[in-house]
mmCIF file of C-alpha atoms and ligand atoms in Angstrom:
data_model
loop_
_atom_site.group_PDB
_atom_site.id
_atom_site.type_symbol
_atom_site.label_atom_id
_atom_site.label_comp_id
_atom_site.label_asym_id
_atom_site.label_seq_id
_atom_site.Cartn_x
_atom_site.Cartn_y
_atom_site.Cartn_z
ATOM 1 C CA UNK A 25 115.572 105.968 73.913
ATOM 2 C CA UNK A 26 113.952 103.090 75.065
ATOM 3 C CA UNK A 27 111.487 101.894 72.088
ATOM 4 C CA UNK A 28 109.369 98.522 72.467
ATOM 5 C CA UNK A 29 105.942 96.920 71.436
ATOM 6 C CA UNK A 30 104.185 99.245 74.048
ATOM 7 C CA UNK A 31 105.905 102.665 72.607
ATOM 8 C CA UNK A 32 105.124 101.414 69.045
ATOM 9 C CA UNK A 33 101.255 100.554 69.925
ATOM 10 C CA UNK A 34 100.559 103.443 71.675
ATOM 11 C CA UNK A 35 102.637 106.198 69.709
ATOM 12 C CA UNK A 36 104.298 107.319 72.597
ATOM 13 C CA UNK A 37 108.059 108.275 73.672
ATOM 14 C CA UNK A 38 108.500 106.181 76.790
ATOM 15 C CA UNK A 39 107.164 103.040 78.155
ATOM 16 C CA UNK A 40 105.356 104.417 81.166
ATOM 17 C CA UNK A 41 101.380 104.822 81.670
ATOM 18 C CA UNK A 42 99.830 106.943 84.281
ATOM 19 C CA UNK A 43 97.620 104.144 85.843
ATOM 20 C CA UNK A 44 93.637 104.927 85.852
ATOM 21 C CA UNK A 45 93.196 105.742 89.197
ATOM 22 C CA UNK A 46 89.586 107.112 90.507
ATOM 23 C CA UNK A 47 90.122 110.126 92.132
ATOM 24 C CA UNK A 48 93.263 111.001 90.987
ATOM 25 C CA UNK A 49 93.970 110.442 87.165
ATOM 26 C CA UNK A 50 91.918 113.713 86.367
ATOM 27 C CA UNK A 51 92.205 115.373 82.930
ATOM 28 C CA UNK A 52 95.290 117.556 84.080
ATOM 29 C CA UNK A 53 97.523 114.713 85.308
ATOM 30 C CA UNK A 54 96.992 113.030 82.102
ATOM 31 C CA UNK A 55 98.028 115.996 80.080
ATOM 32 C CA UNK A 56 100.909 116.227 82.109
ATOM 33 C CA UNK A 57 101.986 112.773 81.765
ATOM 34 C CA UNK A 58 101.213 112.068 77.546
ATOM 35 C CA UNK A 59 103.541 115.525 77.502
ATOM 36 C CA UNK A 60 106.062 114.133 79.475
ATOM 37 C CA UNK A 61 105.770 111.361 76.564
ATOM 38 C CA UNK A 62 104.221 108.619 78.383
ATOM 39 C CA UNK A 63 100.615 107.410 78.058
ATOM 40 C CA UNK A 64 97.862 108.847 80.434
ATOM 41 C CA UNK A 65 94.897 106.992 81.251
ATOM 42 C CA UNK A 66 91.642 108.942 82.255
ATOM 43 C CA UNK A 67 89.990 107.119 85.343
ATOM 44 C CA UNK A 68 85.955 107.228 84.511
ATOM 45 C CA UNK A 69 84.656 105.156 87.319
ATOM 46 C CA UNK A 70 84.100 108.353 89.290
ATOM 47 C CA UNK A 71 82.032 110.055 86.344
ATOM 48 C CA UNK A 72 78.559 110.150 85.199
ATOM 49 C CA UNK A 73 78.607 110.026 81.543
ATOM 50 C CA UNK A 74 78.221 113.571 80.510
ATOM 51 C CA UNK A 75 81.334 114.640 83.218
ATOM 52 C CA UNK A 76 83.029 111.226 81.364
ATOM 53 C CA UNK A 77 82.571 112.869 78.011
ATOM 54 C CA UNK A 78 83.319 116.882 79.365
ATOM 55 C CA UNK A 79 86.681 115.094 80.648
ATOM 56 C CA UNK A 80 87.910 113.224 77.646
ATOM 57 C CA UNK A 81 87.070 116.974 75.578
ATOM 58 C CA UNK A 82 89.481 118.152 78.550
ATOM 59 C CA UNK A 83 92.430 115.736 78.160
ATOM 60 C CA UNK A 84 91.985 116.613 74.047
ATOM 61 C CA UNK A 85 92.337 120.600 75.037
ATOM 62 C CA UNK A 86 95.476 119.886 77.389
ATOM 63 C CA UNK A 87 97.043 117.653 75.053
ATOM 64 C CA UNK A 88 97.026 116.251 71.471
ATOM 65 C CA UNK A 89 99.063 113.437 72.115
ATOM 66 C CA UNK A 90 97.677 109.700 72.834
ATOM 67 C CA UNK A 91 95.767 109.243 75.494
ATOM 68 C CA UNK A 92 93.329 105.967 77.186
ATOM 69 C CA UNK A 93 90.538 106.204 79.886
ATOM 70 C CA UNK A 94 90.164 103.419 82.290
ATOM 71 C CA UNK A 95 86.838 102.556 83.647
ATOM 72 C CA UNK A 96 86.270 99.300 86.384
ATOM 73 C CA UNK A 97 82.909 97.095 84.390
ATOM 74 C CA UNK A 98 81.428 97.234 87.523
ATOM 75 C CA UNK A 99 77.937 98.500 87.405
ATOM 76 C CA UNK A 100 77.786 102.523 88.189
ATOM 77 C CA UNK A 101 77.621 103.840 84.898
ATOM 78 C CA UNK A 102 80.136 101.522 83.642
ATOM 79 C CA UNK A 103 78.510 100.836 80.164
ATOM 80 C CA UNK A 104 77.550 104.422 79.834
ATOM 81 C CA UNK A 105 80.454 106.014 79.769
ATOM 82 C CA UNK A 106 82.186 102.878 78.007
ATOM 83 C CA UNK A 107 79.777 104.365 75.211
ATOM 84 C CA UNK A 108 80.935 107.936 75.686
ATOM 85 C CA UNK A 109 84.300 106.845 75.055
ATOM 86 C CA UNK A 110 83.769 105.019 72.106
ATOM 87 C CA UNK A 111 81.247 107.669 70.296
ATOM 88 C CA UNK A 112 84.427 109.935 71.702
ATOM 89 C CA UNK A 113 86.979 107.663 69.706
ATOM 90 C CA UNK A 114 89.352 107.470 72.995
ATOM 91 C CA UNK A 115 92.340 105.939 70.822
ATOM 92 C CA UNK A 116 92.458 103.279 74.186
ATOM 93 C CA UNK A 117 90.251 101.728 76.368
ATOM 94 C CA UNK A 118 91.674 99.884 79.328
ATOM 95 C CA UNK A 119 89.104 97.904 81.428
ATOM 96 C CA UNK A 120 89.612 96.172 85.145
ATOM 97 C CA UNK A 121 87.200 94.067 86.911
ATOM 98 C CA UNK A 122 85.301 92.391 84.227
ATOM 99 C CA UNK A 123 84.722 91.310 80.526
ATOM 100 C CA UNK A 124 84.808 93.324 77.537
ATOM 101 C CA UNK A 125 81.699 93.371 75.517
ATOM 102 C CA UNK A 126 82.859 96.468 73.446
ATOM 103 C CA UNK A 127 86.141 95.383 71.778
ATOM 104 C CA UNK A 128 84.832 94.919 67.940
ATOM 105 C CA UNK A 129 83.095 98.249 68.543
ATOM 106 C CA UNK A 130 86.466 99.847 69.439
ATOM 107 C CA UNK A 131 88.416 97.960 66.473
ATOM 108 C CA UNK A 132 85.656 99.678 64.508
ATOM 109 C CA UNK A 133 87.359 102.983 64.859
ATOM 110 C CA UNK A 134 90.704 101.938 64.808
ATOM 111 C CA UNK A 135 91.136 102.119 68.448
ATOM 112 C CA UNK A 136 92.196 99.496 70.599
ATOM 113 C CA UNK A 137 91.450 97.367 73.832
ATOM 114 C CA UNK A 138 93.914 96.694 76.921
ATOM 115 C CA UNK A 139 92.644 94.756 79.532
ATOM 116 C CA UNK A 140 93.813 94.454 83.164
ATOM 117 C CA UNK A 141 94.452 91.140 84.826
ATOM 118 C CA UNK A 142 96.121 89.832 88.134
ATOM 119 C CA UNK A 143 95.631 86.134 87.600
ATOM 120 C CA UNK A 144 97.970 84.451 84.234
ATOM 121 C CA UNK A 145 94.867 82.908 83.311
ATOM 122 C CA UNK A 146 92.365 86.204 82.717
ATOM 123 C CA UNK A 147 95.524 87.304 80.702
ATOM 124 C CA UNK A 148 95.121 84.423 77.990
ATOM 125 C CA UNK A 149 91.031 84.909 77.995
ATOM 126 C CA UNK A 150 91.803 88.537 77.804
ATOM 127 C CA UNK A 151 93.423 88.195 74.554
ATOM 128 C CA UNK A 152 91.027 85.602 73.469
ATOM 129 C CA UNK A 153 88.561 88.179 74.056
ATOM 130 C CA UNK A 154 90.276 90.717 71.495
ATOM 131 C CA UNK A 155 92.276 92.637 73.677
ATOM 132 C CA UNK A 156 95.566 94.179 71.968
ATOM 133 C CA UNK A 157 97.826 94.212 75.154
ATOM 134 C CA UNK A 158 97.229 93.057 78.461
ATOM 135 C CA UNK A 159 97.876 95.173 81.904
ATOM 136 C CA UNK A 160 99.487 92.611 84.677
ATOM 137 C CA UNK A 161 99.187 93.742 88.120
ATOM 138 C CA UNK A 162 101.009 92.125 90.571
ATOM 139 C CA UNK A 163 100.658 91.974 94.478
ATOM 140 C CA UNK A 164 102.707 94.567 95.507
ATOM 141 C CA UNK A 165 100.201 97.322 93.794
ATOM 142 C CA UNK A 166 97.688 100.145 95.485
ATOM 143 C CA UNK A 167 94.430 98.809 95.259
ATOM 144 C CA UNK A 168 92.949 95.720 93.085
ATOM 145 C CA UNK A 169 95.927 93.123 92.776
ATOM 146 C CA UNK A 170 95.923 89.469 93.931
ATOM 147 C CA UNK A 171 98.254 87.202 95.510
ATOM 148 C CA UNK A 172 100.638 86.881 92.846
ATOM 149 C CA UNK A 173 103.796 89.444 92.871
ATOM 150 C CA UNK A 174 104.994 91.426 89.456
ATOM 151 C CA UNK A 175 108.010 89.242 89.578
ATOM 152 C CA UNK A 176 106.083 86.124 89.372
ATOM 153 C CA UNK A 177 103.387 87.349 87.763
ATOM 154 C CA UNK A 178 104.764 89.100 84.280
ATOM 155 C CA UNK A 179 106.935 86.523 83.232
ATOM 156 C CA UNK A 180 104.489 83.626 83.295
ATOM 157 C CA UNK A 181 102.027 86.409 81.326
ATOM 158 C CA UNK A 182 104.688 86.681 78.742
ATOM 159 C CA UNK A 183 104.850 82.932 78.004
ATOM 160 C CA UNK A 184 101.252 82.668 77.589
ATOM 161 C CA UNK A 185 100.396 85.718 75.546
ATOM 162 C CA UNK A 186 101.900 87.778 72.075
ATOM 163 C CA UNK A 187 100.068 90.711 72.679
ATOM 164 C CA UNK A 188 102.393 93.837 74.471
ATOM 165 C CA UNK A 189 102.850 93.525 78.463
ATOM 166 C CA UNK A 190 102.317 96.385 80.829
ATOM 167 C CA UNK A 191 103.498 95.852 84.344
ATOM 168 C CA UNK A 192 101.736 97.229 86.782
ATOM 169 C CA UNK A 193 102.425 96.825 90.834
ATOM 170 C CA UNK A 194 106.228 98.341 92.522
ATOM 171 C CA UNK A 195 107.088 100.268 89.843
ATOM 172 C CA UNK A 196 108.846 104.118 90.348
ATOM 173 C CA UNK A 197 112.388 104.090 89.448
ATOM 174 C CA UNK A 198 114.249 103.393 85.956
ATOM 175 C CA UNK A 199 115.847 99.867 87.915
ATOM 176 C CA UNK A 200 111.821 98.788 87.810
ATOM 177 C CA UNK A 201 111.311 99.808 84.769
ATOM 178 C CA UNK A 202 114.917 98.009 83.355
ATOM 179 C CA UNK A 203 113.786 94.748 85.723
ATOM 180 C CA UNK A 204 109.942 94.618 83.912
ATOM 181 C CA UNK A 205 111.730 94.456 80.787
ATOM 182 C CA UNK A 206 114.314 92.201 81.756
ATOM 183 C CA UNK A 207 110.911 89.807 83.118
ATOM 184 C CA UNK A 208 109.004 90.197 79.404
ATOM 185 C CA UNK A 209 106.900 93.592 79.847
ATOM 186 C CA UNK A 210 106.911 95.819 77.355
ATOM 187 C CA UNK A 211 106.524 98.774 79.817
ATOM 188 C CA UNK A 212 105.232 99.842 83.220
ATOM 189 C CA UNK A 213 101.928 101.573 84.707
ATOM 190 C CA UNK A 214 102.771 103.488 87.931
ATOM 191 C CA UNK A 215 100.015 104.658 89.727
ATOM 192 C CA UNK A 216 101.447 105.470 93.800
ATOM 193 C CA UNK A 217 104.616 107.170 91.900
ATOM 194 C CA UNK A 218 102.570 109.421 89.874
ATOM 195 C CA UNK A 219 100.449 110.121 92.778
ATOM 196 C CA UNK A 220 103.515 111.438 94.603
ATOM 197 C CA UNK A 221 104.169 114.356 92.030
ATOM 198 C CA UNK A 222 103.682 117.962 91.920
ATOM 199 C CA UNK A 223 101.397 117.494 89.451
ATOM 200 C CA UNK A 224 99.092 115.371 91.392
ATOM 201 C CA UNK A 225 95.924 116.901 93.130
ATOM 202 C CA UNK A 226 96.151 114.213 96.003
ATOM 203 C CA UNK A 227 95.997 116.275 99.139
ATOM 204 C CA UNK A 228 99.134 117.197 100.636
ATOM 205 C CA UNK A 229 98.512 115.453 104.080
ATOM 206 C CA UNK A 230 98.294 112.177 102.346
ATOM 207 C CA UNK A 231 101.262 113.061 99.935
ATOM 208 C CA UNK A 232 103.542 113.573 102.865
ATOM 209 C CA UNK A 233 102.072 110.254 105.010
ATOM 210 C CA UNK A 234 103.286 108.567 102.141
ATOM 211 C CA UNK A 235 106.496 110.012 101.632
ATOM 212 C CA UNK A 236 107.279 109.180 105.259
ATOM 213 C CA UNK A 237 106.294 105.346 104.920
ATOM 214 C CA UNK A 238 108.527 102.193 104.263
ATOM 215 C CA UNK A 239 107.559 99.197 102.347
ATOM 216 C CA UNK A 240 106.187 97.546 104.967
ATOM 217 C CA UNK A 241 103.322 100.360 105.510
ATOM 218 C CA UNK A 242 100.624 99.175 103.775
ATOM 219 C CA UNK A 243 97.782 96.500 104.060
ATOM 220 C CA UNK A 244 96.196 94.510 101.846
ATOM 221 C CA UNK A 245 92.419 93.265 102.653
ATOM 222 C CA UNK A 246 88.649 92.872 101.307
ATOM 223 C CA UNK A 247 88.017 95.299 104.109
ATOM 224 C CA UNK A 248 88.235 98.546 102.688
ATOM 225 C CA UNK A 249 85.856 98.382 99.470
ATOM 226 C CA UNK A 250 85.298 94.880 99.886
ATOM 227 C CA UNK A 251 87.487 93.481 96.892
ATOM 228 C CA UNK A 252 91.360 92.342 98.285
ATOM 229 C CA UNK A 253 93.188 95.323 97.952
ATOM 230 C CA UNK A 254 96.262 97.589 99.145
ATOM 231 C CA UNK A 255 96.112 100.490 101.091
ATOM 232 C CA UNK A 256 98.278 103.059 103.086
ATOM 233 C CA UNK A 257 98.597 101.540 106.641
ATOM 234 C CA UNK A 258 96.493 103.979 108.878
ATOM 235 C CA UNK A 259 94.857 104.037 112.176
ATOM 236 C CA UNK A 260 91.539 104.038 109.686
ATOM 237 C CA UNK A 261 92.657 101.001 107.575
ATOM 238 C CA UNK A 262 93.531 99.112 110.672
ATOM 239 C CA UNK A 263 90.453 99.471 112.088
ATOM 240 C CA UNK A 264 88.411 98.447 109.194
ATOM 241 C CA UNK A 265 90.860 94.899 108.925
ATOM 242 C CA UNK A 266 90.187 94.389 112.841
ATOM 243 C CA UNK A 267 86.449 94.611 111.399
ATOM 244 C CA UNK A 268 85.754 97.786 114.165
ATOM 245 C CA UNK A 269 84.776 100.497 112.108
ATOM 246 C CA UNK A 270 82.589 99.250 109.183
ATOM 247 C CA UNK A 271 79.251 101.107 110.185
ATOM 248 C CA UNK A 272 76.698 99.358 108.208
ATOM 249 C CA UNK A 273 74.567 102.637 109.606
ATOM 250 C CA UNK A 274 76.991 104.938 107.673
ATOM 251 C CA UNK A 275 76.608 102.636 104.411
ATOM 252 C CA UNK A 276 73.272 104.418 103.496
ATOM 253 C CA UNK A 277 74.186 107.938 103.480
ATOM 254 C CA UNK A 278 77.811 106.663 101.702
ATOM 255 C CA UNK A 279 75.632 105.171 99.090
ATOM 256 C CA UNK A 280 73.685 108.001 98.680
ATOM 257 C CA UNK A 281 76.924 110.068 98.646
ATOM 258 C CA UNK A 282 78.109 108.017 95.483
ATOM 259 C CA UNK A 283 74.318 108.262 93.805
ATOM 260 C CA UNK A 284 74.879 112.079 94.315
ATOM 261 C CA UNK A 285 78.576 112.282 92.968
ATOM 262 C CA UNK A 286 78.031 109.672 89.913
ATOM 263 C CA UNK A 287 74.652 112.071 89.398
ATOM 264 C CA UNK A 288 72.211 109.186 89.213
ATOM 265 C CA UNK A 289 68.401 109.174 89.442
ATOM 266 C CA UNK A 290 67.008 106.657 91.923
ATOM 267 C CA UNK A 291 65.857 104.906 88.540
ATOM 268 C CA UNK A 292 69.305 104.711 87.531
ATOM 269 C CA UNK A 293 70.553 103.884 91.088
ATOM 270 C CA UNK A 294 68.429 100.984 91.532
ATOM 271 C CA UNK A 295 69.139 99.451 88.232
ATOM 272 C CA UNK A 296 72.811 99.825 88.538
ATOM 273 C CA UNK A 297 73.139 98.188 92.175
ATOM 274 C CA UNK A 298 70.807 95.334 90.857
ATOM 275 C CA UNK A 299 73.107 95.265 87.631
ATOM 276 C CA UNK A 300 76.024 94.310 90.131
ATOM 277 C CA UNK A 301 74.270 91.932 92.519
ATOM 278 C CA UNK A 302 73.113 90.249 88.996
ATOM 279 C CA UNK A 303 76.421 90.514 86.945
ATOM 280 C CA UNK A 304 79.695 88.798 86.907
ATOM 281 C CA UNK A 305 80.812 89.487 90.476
ATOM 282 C CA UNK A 306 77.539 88.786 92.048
ATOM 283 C CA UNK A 307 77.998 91.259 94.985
ATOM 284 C CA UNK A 308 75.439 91.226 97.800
ATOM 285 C CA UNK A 309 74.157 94.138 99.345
ATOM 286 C CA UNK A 310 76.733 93.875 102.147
ATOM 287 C CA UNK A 311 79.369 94.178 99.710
ATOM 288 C CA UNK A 312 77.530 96.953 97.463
ATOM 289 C CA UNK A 313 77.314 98.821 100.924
ATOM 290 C CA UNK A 314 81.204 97.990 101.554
ATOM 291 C CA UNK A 315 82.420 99.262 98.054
ATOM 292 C CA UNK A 316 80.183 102.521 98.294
ATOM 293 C CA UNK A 317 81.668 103.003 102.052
ATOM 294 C CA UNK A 318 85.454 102.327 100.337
ATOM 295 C CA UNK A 319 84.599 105.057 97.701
ATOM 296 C CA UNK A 320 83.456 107.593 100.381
ATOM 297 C CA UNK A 321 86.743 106.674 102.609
ATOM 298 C CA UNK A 322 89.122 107.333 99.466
ATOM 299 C CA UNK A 323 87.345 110.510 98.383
ATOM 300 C CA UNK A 324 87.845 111.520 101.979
ATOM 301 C CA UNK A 325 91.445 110.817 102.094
ATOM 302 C CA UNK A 326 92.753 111.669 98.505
ATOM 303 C CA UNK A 327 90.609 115.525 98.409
ATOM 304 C CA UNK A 328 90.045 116.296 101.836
ATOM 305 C CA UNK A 329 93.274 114.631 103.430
ATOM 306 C CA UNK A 330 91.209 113.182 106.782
ATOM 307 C CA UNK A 331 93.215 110.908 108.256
ATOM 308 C CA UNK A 332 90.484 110.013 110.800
ATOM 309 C CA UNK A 333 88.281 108.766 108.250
ATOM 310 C CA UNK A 334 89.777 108.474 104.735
ATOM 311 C CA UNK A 335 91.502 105.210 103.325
ATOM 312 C CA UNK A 336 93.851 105.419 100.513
ATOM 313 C CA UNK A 337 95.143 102.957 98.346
ATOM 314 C CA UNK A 338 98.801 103.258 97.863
ATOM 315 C CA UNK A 339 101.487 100.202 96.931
ATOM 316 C CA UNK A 340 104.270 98.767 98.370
ATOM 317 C CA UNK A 341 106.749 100.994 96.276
ATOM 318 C CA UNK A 342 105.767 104.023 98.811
ATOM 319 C CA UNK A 343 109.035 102.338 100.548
ATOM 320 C CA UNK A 344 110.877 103.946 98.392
ATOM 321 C CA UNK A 345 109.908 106.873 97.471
ATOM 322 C CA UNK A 346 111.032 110.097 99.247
ATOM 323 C CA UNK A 347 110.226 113.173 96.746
ATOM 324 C CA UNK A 348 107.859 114.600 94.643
ATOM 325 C CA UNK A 349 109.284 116.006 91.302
ATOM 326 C CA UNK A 350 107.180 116.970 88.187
ATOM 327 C CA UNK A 351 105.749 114.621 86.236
ATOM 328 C CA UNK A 352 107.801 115.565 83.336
ATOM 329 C CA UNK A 353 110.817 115.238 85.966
ATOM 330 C CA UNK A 354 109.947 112.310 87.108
ATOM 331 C CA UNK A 355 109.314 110.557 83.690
ATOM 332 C CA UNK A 356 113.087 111.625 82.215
ATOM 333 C CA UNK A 357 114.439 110.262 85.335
ATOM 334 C CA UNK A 358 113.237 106.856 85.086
ATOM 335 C CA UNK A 359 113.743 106.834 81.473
ATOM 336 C CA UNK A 360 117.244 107.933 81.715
ATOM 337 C CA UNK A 361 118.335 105.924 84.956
ATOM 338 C CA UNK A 362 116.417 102.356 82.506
ATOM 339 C CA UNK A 363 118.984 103.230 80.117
ATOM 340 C CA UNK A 364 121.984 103.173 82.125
ATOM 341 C CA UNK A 365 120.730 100.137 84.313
ATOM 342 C CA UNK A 366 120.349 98.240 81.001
ATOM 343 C CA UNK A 367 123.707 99.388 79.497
ATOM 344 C CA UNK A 368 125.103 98.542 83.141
ATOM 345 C CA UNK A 369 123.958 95.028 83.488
ATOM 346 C CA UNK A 370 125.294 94.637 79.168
ATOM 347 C CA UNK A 371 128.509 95.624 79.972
ATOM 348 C CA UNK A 372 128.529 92.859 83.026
ATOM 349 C CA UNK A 373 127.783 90.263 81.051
ATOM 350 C CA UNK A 374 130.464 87.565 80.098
ATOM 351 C CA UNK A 375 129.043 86.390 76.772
HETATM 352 C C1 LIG B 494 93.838 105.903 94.509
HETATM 353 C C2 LIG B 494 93.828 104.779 93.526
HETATM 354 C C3 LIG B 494 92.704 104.558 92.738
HETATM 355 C C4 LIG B 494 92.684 103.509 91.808
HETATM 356 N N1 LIG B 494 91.585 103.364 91.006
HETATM 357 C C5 LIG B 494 91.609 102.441 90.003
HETATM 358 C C6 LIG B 494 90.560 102.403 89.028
HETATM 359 O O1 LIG B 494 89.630 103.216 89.049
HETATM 360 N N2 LIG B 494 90.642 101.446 88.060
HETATM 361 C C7 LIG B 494 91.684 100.547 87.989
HETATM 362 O O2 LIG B 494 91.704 99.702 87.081
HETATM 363 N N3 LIG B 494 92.688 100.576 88.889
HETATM 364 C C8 LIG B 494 92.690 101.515 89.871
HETATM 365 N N4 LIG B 494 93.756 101.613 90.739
HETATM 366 C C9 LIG B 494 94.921 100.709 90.571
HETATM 367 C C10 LIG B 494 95.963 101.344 89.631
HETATM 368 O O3 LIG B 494 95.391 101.470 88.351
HETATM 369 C C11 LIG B 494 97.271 100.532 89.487
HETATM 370 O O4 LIG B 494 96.970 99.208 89.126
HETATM 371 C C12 LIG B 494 98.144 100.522 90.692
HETATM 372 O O5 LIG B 494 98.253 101.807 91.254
HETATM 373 C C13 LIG B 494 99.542 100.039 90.286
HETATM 374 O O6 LIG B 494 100.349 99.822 91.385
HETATM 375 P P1 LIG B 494 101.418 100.896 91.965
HETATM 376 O O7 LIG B 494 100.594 101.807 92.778
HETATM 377 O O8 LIG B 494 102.375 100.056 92.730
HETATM 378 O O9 LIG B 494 102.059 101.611 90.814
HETATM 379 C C14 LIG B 494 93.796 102.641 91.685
HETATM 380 C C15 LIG B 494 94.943 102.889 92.483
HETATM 381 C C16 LIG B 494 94.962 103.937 93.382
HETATM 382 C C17 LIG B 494 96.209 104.200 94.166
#
């Protein structure tokens, strides 16, 4: 039994968090996963706030164990369903891509606030913000990381901050989960391991393109939703890097696609792509017309499985991962396999 800050915060068995992933940490792969004992997290950013709220009653009906959303405080209905959450009571709220203007209103309930970071310094301001525990992604993750990688990265975190650690970025076995320990973390979020589970609803082409990858199939670039990233290397994602494919004719239906999944009015559409040209980021329309394009692409890839014209983020750690057990498999695995590593690498030592 592995017990540390991050299982004593949380109230949870194990030290491993389903990463909010849009798309693909859905109400039923967070159940599985706070069963299993670890901590889901309920990705919002694909939500308009009354599907947010219907999907946090879900998670409660699946399970009654812990559980966090994740939401990106990028316009979209960001604060909305930021709200939902916290007239909802979501125990935790972990936030990515911005600052958090909700933590005392969080506190207020008892809940608490993890923010996500890829840069040391946003950890410290983090913290000085309120936050209870920070989430460090490093390099080697699917999507938003930056140049720094987990092994780097988490250490220098834990000299700067007291709050607990969450790795996030290469982690999917219990030697990653033993080495993020070893570096300061108090845990791990996987998000490409979960994603290759049974208990996934990632389509089954793009499950098995990534079970057949190495390490070295991905790419990392601003090209596919216009913030660096790390996607699964495919003729698509290649072609957006070599700057071929972008379409800035296909950006206007793709935006219109996202107005019609989020379930916006054009009211509410306007005001929330002048809220991100205006807000911290200070996107231009080109890049507005980039992320809604990247959103389309990933919907593409992760429900309908087109190759031809989805993208999907994935991380390095596809390399080395070649099955796709149940969650709760999966989870008792790594947990187990930590253990041993750890009682391994003890009974090495020469004190
Ligand atoms: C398909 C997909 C969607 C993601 N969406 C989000 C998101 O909505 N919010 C967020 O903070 N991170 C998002 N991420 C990043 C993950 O939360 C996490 O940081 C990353 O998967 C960790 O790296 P790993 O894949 O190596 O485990 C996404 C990742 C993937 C693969």
């Amino acid at each position: 039994m592995l017990k540390t800050r991050m299982t004593e915060m949380f109230g949870i068995q194990h030290p491993i968090m389903l990463a909010g992933m849009n798309w693909v940490s859905d109400p039923e792969l967070v159940a599985a996963v706070c069963n299993a004992g670890g901590l889901g997290t309920l990705a919002l950013a694909q939500y308009s706030p009354e599907d947010a709220r219907k999907s946090i009653r879900q998670v409660r009906e699946l399970t009654d164990k812990p559980f966090m959303i994740n939401q990106y405080l990028l316009g979209g209905w960001a604060r909305d369903n930021i709200q939902v959450s916290i007239e909802e009571k979501v125990p935790f709220i972990n936030y990515s891509l911005g600052r958090p203007w909700f933590v005392d209103q969080v506190h207020a309930y008892g809940g608490k606030v993890v923010g996500t970071v890829a840069i040391a310094r946003h950890a410290a301001r983090a913290v000085e913000l309120g936050c209870d525990a920070v989430l460090v992604t490093g390099h080697e993750a699917a999507a938003h990381g930056a140049e720094a990688t987990s092994l780097v990265l988490v250490p220098i975190v834990a000299s700067l901050v007291n709050v607990p650690i969450i790795a996030a970025g290469g982690f999917g076995d219990g030697r990653g989960l033993a080495a993020a320990l070893a570096l300061g973390a108090d845990g791990i979020s996987m998000g490409t391991r979960f994603i290759l589970t049974k208990d996934s609803g990632v389509h089954e082409r793009f499950k098995q393109l990534c079970l057949q990858a190495t390490e070295q199939d991905t790419l990392y670039s601003n090209a596919f939703d216009g913030m660096p990233g790390r996607a699964l290397k495919t003729k698509k994602a290649e072609q957006l890097m070599k700057g071929e494919s972008f379409g800035p004719l296909r950006a206007v239906p793709n935006a219109l696609k996202v107005k019609r999944v989020l379930k916006q009015s054009w009211g509410q559409f306007v005001v929330s792509a002048f809220t991100m040209m205006r807000g911290e980021g200070r996107r231009n329309l080109l890049q507005l017309a980039t992320m809604a394009s990247g959103a389309v692409r990933q919907e593409k890839a992760i429900y309908e499985g087109n190759e031809e014209e989805g993208v999907m983020f994935a991380g390095q750690v596809i390399g080395a991962i070649d099955d796709l057990p149940t969650v709760k498999e999966l989870v008792e695995r790594i947990t187990a396999e930590a253990e041993e590593v750890l009682a391994g690498i003890a009974s090495k030592v020469v004190a």
